[in-house]
Amino acid sequence: MTVLKPHPDRALPADPAVRALAREILAATRDLPLLCMHGHVEASLLADDLPFDDPARLFVTPDHYLTRMLISQGVPMEALGIPGRDGGWVETDPRAIWRRFCEHWHVFRGTPTRFWLEYELLEVLGVSGLPSAKTADPLYDEIAARLAEPGFRPRALFERFGIEVLATTDPAISPLAEHARIRDDAWPGVVIPTFRPDSLLRLDAPGWREEVAALGEMTGVDTGSYAGFLDALRARRAAFAKAGALATDHGHATADTTPLPEAEAARLYADALAGRPYGADAFAGHMLHVMAGMSAEDGLVMQLHPGVLRDHDPAVRAAYGPDRGFDIPIAAEFTRSLRPLLESYGRHPGLTLVVYTVDETTYSRELAPLAGVYPALRLGAPWWYLDTPDGLRRYREAVTDTAGFYNTTGFVDDTRAFLSIPARHDLARRADAGHLARLVAEHRLGLDEAIETAVDLAYTLPKRTFTRSRPAGGQ
Amino acid sequence: MTVLKPHPDRALPADPAVRALAREILAATRDLPLLCMHGHVEASLLADDLPFDDPARLFVTPDHYLTRMLISQGVPMEALGIPGRDGGWVETDPRAIWRRFCEHWHVFRGTPTRFWLEYELLEVLGVSGLPSAKTADPLYDEIAARLAEPGFRPRALFERFGIEVLATTDPAISPLAEHARIRDDAWPGVVIPTFRPDSLLRLDAPGWREEVAALGEMTGVDTGSYAGFLDALRARRAAFAKAGALATDHGHATADTTPLPEAEAARLYADALAGRPYGADAFAGHMLHVMAGMSAEDGLVMQLHPGVLRDHDPAVRAAYGPDRGFDIPIAAEFTRSLRPLLESYGRHPGLTLVVYTVDETTYSRELAPLAGVYPALRLGAPWWYLDTPDGLRRYREAVTDTAGFYNTTGFVDDTRAFLSIPARHDLARRADAGHLARLVAEHRLGLDEAIETAVDLAYTLPKRTFTRSRPAGGQ
Amino acid sequence: MTVLKPHPDRALPADPAVRALAREILAATRDLPLLCMHGHVEASLLADDLPFDDPARLFVTPDHYLTRMLISQGVPMEALGIPGRDGGWVETDPRAIWRRFCEHWHVFRGTPTRFWLEYELLEVLGVSGLPSAKTADPLYDEIAARLAEPGFRPRALFERFGIEVLATTDPAISPLAEHARIRDDAWPGVVIPTFRPDSLLRLDAPGWREEVAALGEMTGVDTGSYAGFLDALRARRAAFAKAGALATDHGHATADTTPLPEAEAARLYADALAGRPYGADAFAGHMLHVMAGMSAEDGLVMQLHPGVLRDHDPAVRAAYGPDRGFDIPIAAEFTRSLRPLLESYGRHPGLTLVVYTVDETTYSRELAPLAGVYPALRLGAPWWYLDTPDGLRRYREAVTDTAGFYNTTGFVDDTRAFLSIPARHDLARRADAGHLARLVAEHRLGLDEAIETAVDLAYTLPKRTFTRSRPAGGQ
């Protein structure tokens, strides 16, 4: 069993001369704060500031990156503490769950999960070794002891991580009570919501009518008509903005943004209210166009995450719920899909649209060419299955030629695992330092420029991208 | 003319430190036996154990990798010994064919054909130089002399290569007589068949009705009905299993696996029997679903090779027959296509499904995410046009992040050129050693772990994948 | 501000041993003439041989690579000297335009524009520094002074660059008067036209009927019928060939080459003449098939550039005209699209078809397999957004396995920026030297072979590809 204390040079290029440059570039980003402009940590974690649960419930059961790998190797969900809806047996002993994970440590070789967990265990928690069948029990005890210390509560870690701002993701009808509790508190940490209206924009989403009714009630706007629906959405966007939100987030199956004639949209809406949710795909595409228009008005940065087929195995969803690792990418298309939105708002000074993809083929073919000309468009960081050492490298190699560095957002961590936040920023900074170092070594960039660019990617660009009013004519 | 005696460091990374690691990792796989779990060598070769033909008929005429390159440079098929069906002139002098090939040696620069041939000539046959216009004749004589020696007969080479098991590919109605001859022989070599029912599953395949009739006769089952057809297929699968088969193989145009209602499938079958082969694509997709069900029952590993448009130029097929180098890939799709099969059997403990692709874009987008969660799915080795030094590297870089190493099959050689088998395994082990060495050099993996993984990729994983009953919950 | 005098090792691999090999390989190409077999420089530039305009009109305003990047950062078209059709304000002070560009120099980091401009400024013009807010004015003056010198006129540069032949791109109905002026002149430079009939082949192109009428008038052939139309096209092809043309060029939305029945094509043609341009896509695909047939007859090399959606934002086209950076790639398909053409002419000794793509996913999946077997097909150099240091590298890595080097065209510069021609050839030679050096370092190729191949890629292959009659059976 190798104990691999995260090496200072981890994930940097192997060539000695390039590595030396990469070290120097990386050093310039070491003390920058973390901007966490998009993620899925719950606000309650920081509102409550309770100690974390045991190692299994912290690291294993809720992390779909990790459970999916164990499932792929034949471990049943139940053995990882995920209860089936049939009410059958489920492992309740966290130590047993932890052991199962530790016994499978080798299957994570070469994966980002392994990379992040090393950092979390050794750097964040400071434990003495890595998982294995033999170390499972002592490691469990060591972690459990750490989690009981006050220095390992969420707020203390938030501060230790150097998080300047943490954006959560919240349903449009969330009352944002946890965010209010944090604001009203003496604690100075900045935790802001992100407006995510997906389920409201899909006429055929389960419970859509109930959610529309709740939206109406919450805003005091009559959502019985399409016009009222739009007004209510505007009201919620304003409420989010007031609570500090800088952005919206949209997770659609495709990037289609074709607007419908107003009357047609109103008719589909009315039909859905009447229990006939026809044309849900067309309405969803239409609403992306509408959302872009609202962003151009209210300045909330619009984020789009298309191209994932959710719940590939519906039986898993039915038995164990969503987010169990069964979301699988499909081929994405942006050139034609984004065209209607970009025709309308692509050169509008009020809009910033950030697009993420899990289909690498669109980097050089569609996204870099689009982001390299439309002032409203910025390319998001490599998403999900691509947020990896090699994925981050391939992203820079594929998009920089045509989009440069300054039409990208810089790093966006996009995680629900709080402890992995610094690990992910660390990895992204290493990957960018490695890429920039290669440009310097190949005499394509000066070292001073590379250092400045590294700082921009880690800090300046996310900050500049996620502001509510983009300066016209600025970079 | 460079004579490039295969260098001990060939195809290893150039960086000296990474290369040193790669050498050490590679060394651990040097003496492992070869598991040839999928290929297209004829069983008769080993049943007969006759000396190989002359150099032209061994290396040039039957190898579509090689002839396609010469054809692309304007050399006519006939000049390579491939007769046209018009009965016109064809080169019959093997020395003239060999000369033509040797004169074009430079057009193979940078290709895997060049890489394999170097190994075959210099390592396997031990000749003194490489092809060129000048060396053609002496080389011909040297090779011909080798082929006459007893140590260069198929069985002797099989043993020298260290082949532990060699799987052939056989039509469902093959009597497997050659395999029986080998088994009944004193020779200890293990040569097993693989069940390939493609032509039976395509209602519009030429001669389909005759083949169905032969299937009925062979099994003693009435194939006049769809139910009988399925029973007859089951009988042949059982016969293959009895003859040692561990797997089936399916070469479909797409990965579609949508099941039809039983009655609809029966109707299409009956129509086809009556000479109206409608719905052949739908029936083929349906039958993949059926085959998965049978695999879940009888434990034969199911292999799927989709995404190739066969006989791109039908005039070539008409004049010179199939497998002349005119099979061209098309864009592949797996997320939606495999969904019906995986919904039914993706978590079934009895199924192992191995998927191969010639469309690299599906690695990170679809196949790694699917294999990284479904316990039944394993990712096959890079196939055909991708079984190359750079193709093997890109495969590991693209799939490991999400699927790890342990959801891949390890190497599968998939060749019809018997002499190329050790060359292909050698190259794959080098590519994996190079990839693993980079992970070690970048402090993403310990050297002990890399060595263990290299052995698993070369031996343990193919062995574990191609077993008839997968242990539930195992890795 | 780094002043980065183009480094002798720029864009070569960083590893010292690989770099040393790359230097040696590159050296062999240093003094080779430039073959510019495809590009968009205007013949008038060399017919007139006037001094270049000021720095802004030379480098900024007409270069859509450069303006698109500034536009993406929020700079208005007008501020770059591009007038809107509304007749509103536009910057007319070239110094102000130049300053704006210089202030944004950092946004070009990592892009090929940066790479080429460094070469153009420092190597071609020999100025003393690079753009920045501070250097903008002195740099402007320095450049302006250079442009006034006789040694910096187009013909002098043509000679200094070592251009052996420069192909322009010309509408089918171009009278080729500028080419004639050059030929009739004492100046020995070779400037040849390329036949580009795109607008004539699209029945729904604006002004199509007028162009068809002009074609008839120019050729003295009655274009009132489809047969006459074809005869007139043949006449123009012959006129181009007489003026030195070696090739045609076709920029279609897709690679579709499906022929129509003769009567159907004639009917669509007649309808369009009568003001009903139906079936324009089908007719365009049909005409590619017809053009291939004419190429097989007259020997003009056929070039195909598909897969770009032109004028993604139609409002930009309406306000500022075409070629403003708003052309965006779409997913390309070749296997099925080229099949009809290749079935008819793919093994015809008279045809050379060169295919370019901006969709990298087709390299290993479709184009290399097709070019690796059809003698008529050659793979063009990486096009447009892919003509970059990393794009050129990925191209060789993806296509060489299956197509080798000798089914590619070697480098094609494809630029409208005259000063960038030597920079682009220089970069391509560096990228190929780097790729070949890696093969040598990995013991996959001998150094002597690599050097020979580098020369072939830079000179022999473009020369051999762009000849009017391809020797049968040759390489």
mmCIF file of N, CA, C and O in Angstrom, chain B residues 58-101:
data_model
loop_
_atom_site.group_PDB
_atom_site.id
_atom_site.type_symbol
_atom_site.label_atom_id
_atom_site.label_comp_id
_atom_site.label_asym_id
_atom_site.label_seq_id
_atom_site.Cartn_x
_atom_site.Cartn_y
_atom_site.Cartn_z
ATOM 1 N N LEU B 58 1.526 -14.843 -46.734
ATOM 2 C CA LEU B 58 1.505 -14.709 -45.280
ATOM 3 C C LEU B 58 1.253 -13.259 -44.868
ATOM 4 O O LEU B 58 0.417 -12.974 -44.026
ATOM 5 N N PHE B 59 1.986 -12.338 -45.486
ATOM 6 C CA PHE B 59 1.969 -10.963 -44.981
ATOM 7 C C PHE B 59 1.114 -9.993 -45.790
ATOM 8 O O PHE B 59 0.589 -9.044 -45.242
ATOM 9 N N VAL B 60 1.027 -10.185 -47.087
ATOM 10 C CA VAL B 60 0.461 -9.121 -47.926
ATOM 11 C C VAL B 60 -1.000 -9.392 -48.304
ATOM 12 O O VAL B 60 -1.914 -8.704 -47.823
ATOM 13 N N THR B 61 -1.236 -10.357 -49.111
ATOM 14 C CA THR B 61 -2.544 -10.532 -49.743
ATOM 15 C C THR B 61 -3.708 -10.590 -48.761
ATOM 16 O O THR B 61 -4.725 -9.937 -48.988
ATOM 17 N N PRO B 62 -3.617 -11.337 -47.648
ATOM 18 C CA PRO B 62 -4.799 -11.435 -46.792
ATOM 19 C C PRO B 62 -4.944 -10.321 -45.769
ATOM 20 O O PRO B 62 -5.962 -10.281 -45.078
ATOM 21 N N ASP B 63 -3.982 -9.410 -45.634
ATOM 22 C CA ASP B 63 -4.026 -8.421 -44.545
ATOM 23 C C ASP B 63 -4.650 -7.122 -45.037
ATOM 24 O O ASP B 63 -4.018 -6.340 -45.732
ATOM 25 N N HIS B 64 -5.915 -6.868 -44.638
ATOM 26 C CA HIS B 64 -6.582 -5.687 -45.196
ATOM 27 C C HIS B 64 -6.016 -4.380 -44.677
ATOM 28 O O HIS B 64 -6.165 -3.353 -45.317
ATOM 29 N N TYR B 65 -5.349 -4.385 -43.514
ATOM 30 C CA TYR B 65 -4.653 -3.170 -43.074
ATOM 31 C C TYR B 65 -3.599 -2.782 -44.127
ATOM 32 O O TYR B 65 -3.407 -1.617 -44.437
ATOM 33 N N LEU B 66 -2.913 -3.812 -44.603
ATOM 34 C CA LEU B 66 -1.781 -3.585 -45.477
ATOM 35 C C LEU B 66 -2.230 -3.314 -46.913
ATOM 36 O O LEU B 66 -1.764 -2.361 -47.560
ATOM 37 N N THR B 67 -3.167 -4.111 -47.397
ATOM 38 C CA THR B 67 -3.571 -3.909 -48.797
ATOM 39 C C THR B 67 -4.292 -2.576 -48.956
ATOM 40 O O THR B 67 -4.135 -1.906 -49.964
ATOM 41 N N ARG B 68 -5.099 -2.166 -47.951
ATOM 42 C CA ARG B 68 -5.823 -0.893 -48.096
ATOM 43 C C ARG B 68 -4.853 0.277 -48.270
ATOM 44 O O ARG B 68 -5.118 1.208 -49.026
ATOM 45 N N MET B 69 -3.728 0.221 -47.551
ATOM 46 C CA MET B 69 -2.763 1.313 -47.689
ATOM 47 C C MET B 69 -2.153 1.327 -49.091
ATOM 48 O O MET B 69 -1.977 2.391 -49.695
ATOM 49 N N LEU B 70 -1.871 0.148 -49.623
ATOM 50 C CA LEU B 70 -1.306 0.104 -50.976
ATOM 51 C C LEU B 70 -2.346 0.532 -52.007
ATOM 52 O O LEU B 70 -2.037 1.254 -52.959
ATOM 53 N N ILE B 71 -3.584 0.112 -51.795
ATOM 54 C CA ILE B 71 -4.667 0.532 -52.701
ATOM 55 C C ILE B 71 -4.810 2.046 -52.685
ATOM 56 O O ILE B 71 -4.973 2.692 -53.722
ATOM 57 N N SER B 72 -4.739 2.644 -51.491
ATOM 58 C CA SER B 72 -4.888 4.107 -51.382
ATOM 59 C C SER B 72 -3.802 4.829 -52.153
ATOM 60 O O SER B 72 -3.958 5.995 -52.515
ATOM 61 N N GLN B 73 -2.682 4.137 -52.405
ATOM 62 C CA GLN B 73 -1.581 4.747 -53.145
ATOM 63 C C GLN B 73 -1.620 4.367 -54.621
ATOM 64 O O GLN B 73 -0.663 4.589 -55.351
ATOM 65 N N GLY B 74 -2.741 3.771 -55.032
ATOM 66 C CA GLY B 74 -2.941 3.517 -56.447
ATOM 67 C C GLY B 74 -2.548 2.130 -56.947
ATOM 68 O O GLY B 74 -2.598 1.875 -58.147
ATOM 69 N N VAL B 75 -2.152 1.246 -56.044
ATOM 70 C CA VAL B 75 -1.809 -0.113 -56.472
ATOM 71 C C VAL B 75 -3.102 -0.905 -56.680
ATOM 72 O O VAL B 75 -3.943 -0.939 -55.793
ATOM 73 N N PRO B 76 -3.275 -1.558 -57.834
ATOM 74 C CA PRO B 76 -4.515 -2.310 -58.058
ATOM 75 C C PRO B 76 -4.548 -3.579 -57.201
ATOM 76 O O PRO B 76 -3.511 -4.166 -56.898
ATOM 77 N N MET B 77 -5.758 -3.962 -56.801
ATOM 78 C CA MET B 77 -5.964 -5.190 -56.030
ATOM 79 C C MET B 77 -5.252 -6.368 -56.701
ATOM 80 O O MET B 77 -4.581 -7.171 -56.044
ATOM 81 N N GLU B 78 -5.434 -6.483 -58.008
ATOM 82 C CA GLU B 78 -4.902 -7.637 -58.731
ATOM 83 C C GLU B 78 -3.385 -7.741 -58.580
ATOM 84 O O GLU B 78 -2.835 -8.848 -58.525
ATOM 85 N N ALA B 79 -2.737 -6.602 -58.522
ATOM 86 C CA ALA B 79 -1.281 -6.608 -58.411
ATOM 87 C C ALA B 79 -0.824 -7.113 -57.047
ATOM 88 O O ALA B 79 0.357 -7.387 -56.830
ATOM 89 N N LEU B 80 -1.774 -7.219 -56.102
ATOM 90 C CA LEU B 80 -1.464 -7.731 -54.765
ATOM 91 C C LEU B 80 -1.936 -9.168 -54.596
ATOM 92 O O LEU B 80 -1.962 -9.700 -53.490
ATOM 93 N N GLY B 81 -2.374 -9.755 -55.703
ATOM 94 C CA GLY B 81 -2.788 -11.155 -55.653
ATOM 95 C C GLY B 81 -4.241 -11.359 -55.316
ATOM 96 O O GLY B 81 -4.667 -12.481 -55.046
ATOM 97 N N ILE B 82 -5.014 -10.277 -55.315
ATOM 98 C CA ILE B 82 -6.442 -10.390 -55.021
ATOM 99 C C ILE B 82 -7.183 -10.488 -56.349
ATOM 100 O O ILE B 82 -7.246 -9.516 -57.099
ATOM 101 N N PRO B 83 -7.763 -11.644 -56.642
ATOM 102 C CA PRO B 83 -8.395 -11.805 -57.950
ATOM 103 C C PRO B 83 -9.744 -11.099 -58.011
ATOM 104 O O PRO B 83 -10.503 -11.080 -57.041
ATOM 105 N N GLY B 84 -10.040 -10.504 -59.139
ATOM 106 C CA GLY B 84 -11.368 -9.959 -59.370
ATOM 107 C C GLY B 84 -12.314 -11.069 -59.804
ATOM 108 O O GLY B 84 -11.861 -12.115 -60.298
ATOM 109 N N ARG B 85 -13.592 -10.859 -59.606
ATOM 110 C CA ARG B 85 -14.560 -11.912 -59.980
ATOM 111 C C ARG B 85 -14.777 -11.955 -61.488
ATOM 112 O O ARG B 85 -15.484 -12.806 -62.002
ATOM 113 N N ASP B 86 -14.177 -10.971 -62.192
ATOM 114 C CA ASP B 86 -14.300 -10.977 -63.651
ATOM 115 C C ASP B 86 -13.344 -11.997 -64.279
ATOM 116 O O ASP B 86 -13.355 -12.186 -65.487
ATOM 117 N N GLY B 87 -12.532 -12.628 -63.455
ATOM 118 C CA GLY B 87 -11.614 -13.626 -63.989
ATOM 119 C C GLY B 87 -10.470 -13.052 -64.788
ATOM 120 O O GLY B 87 -9.778 -13.775 -65.510
ATOM 121 N N GLY B 88 -10.241 -11.758 -64.686
ATOM 122 C CA GLY B 88 -9.140 -11.136 -65.424
ATOM 123 C C GLY B 88 -7.793 -11.451 -64.790
ATOM 124 O O GLY B 88 -7.685 -12.272 -63.867
ATOM 125 N N TRP B 89 -6.790 -10.751 -65.259
ATOM 126 C CA TRP B 89 -5.427 -10.973 -64.786
ATOM 127 C C TRP B 89 -5.314 -10.765 -63.285
ATOM 128 O O TRP B 89 -5.911 -9.855 -62.721
ATOM 129 N N VAL B 90 -4.540 -11.612 -62.662
ATOM 130 C CA VAL B 90 -4.163 -11.366 -61.277
ATOM 131 C C VAL B 90 -2.735 -11.830 -61.098
ATOM 132 O O VAL B 90 -2.306 -12.817 -61.712
ATOM 133 N N GLU B 91 -2.005 -11.119 -60.309
ATOM 134 C CA GLU B 91 -0.608 -11.493 -60.067
ATOM 135 C C GLU B 91 -0.567 -12.836 -59.359
ATOM 136 O O GLU B 91 -1.213 -13.019 -58.320
ATOM 137 N N THR B 92 0.191 -13.771 -59.870
ATOM 138 C CA THR B 92 0.292 -15.072 -59.209
ATOM 139 C C THR B 92 1.704 -15.344 -58.710
ATOM 140 O O THR B 92 1.926 -16.340 -58.026
ATOM 141 N N ASP B 93 2.602 -14.445 -59.040
ATOM 142 C CA ASP B 93 3.976 -14.624 -58.574
ATOM 143 C C ASP B 93 4.135 -13.973 -57.206
ATOM 144 O O ASP B 93 4.148 -12.749 -57.090
ATOM 145 N N PRO B 94 4.260 -14.759 -56.136
ATOM 146 C CA PRO B 94 4.334 -14.163 -54.794
ATOM 147 C C PRO B 94 5.536 -13.221 -54.645
ATOM 148 O O PRO B 94 5.472 -12.242 -53.907
ATOM 149 N N ARG B 95 6.578 -13.499 -55.362
ATOM 150 C CA ARG B 95 7.755 -12.634 -55.268
ATOM 151 C C ARG B 95 7.456 -11.245 -55.843
ATOM 152 O O ARG B 95 7.905 -10.222 -55.296
ATOM 153 N N ALA B 96 6.660 -11.202 -56.904
ATOM 154 C CA ALA B 96 6.290 -9.897 -57.490
ATOM 155 C C ALA B 96 5.397 -9.113 -56.524
ATOM 156 O O ALA B 96 5.534 -7.896 -56.385
ATOM 157 N N ILE B 97 4.502 -9.818 -55.877
ATOM 158 C CA ILE B 97 3.642 -9.153 -54.882
ATOM 159 C C ILE B 97 4.489 -8.609 -53.733
ATOM 160 O O ILE B 97 4.337 -7.466 -53.307
ATOM 161 N N TRP B 98 5.378 -9.431 -53.253
ATOM 162 C CA TRP B 98 6.247 -9.021 -52.147
ATOM 163 C C TRP B 98 7.071 -7.793 -52.525
ATOM 164 O O TRP B 98 7.226 -6.859 -51.729
ATOM 165 N N ARG B 99 7.576 -7.781 -53.761
ATOM 166 C CA ARG B 99 8.366 -6.628 -54.219
ATOM 167 C C ARG B 99 7.538 -5.348 -54.206
ATOM 168 O O ARG B 99 7.988 -4.296 -53.787
ATOM 169 N N ARG B 100 6.306 -5.463 -54.700
ATOM 170 C CA ARG B 100 5.438 -4.277 -54.721
ATOM 171 C C ARG B 100 5.235 -3.708 -53.308
ATOM 172 O O ARG B 100 5.270 -2.517 -53.086
ATOM 173 N N PHE B 101 5.008 -4.616 -52.405
ATOM 174 C CA PHE B 101 4.861 -4.185 -51.009
ATOM 175 C C PHE B 101 6.145 -3.513 -50.515
ATOM 176 O O PHE B 101 6.108 -2.420 -49.932
#
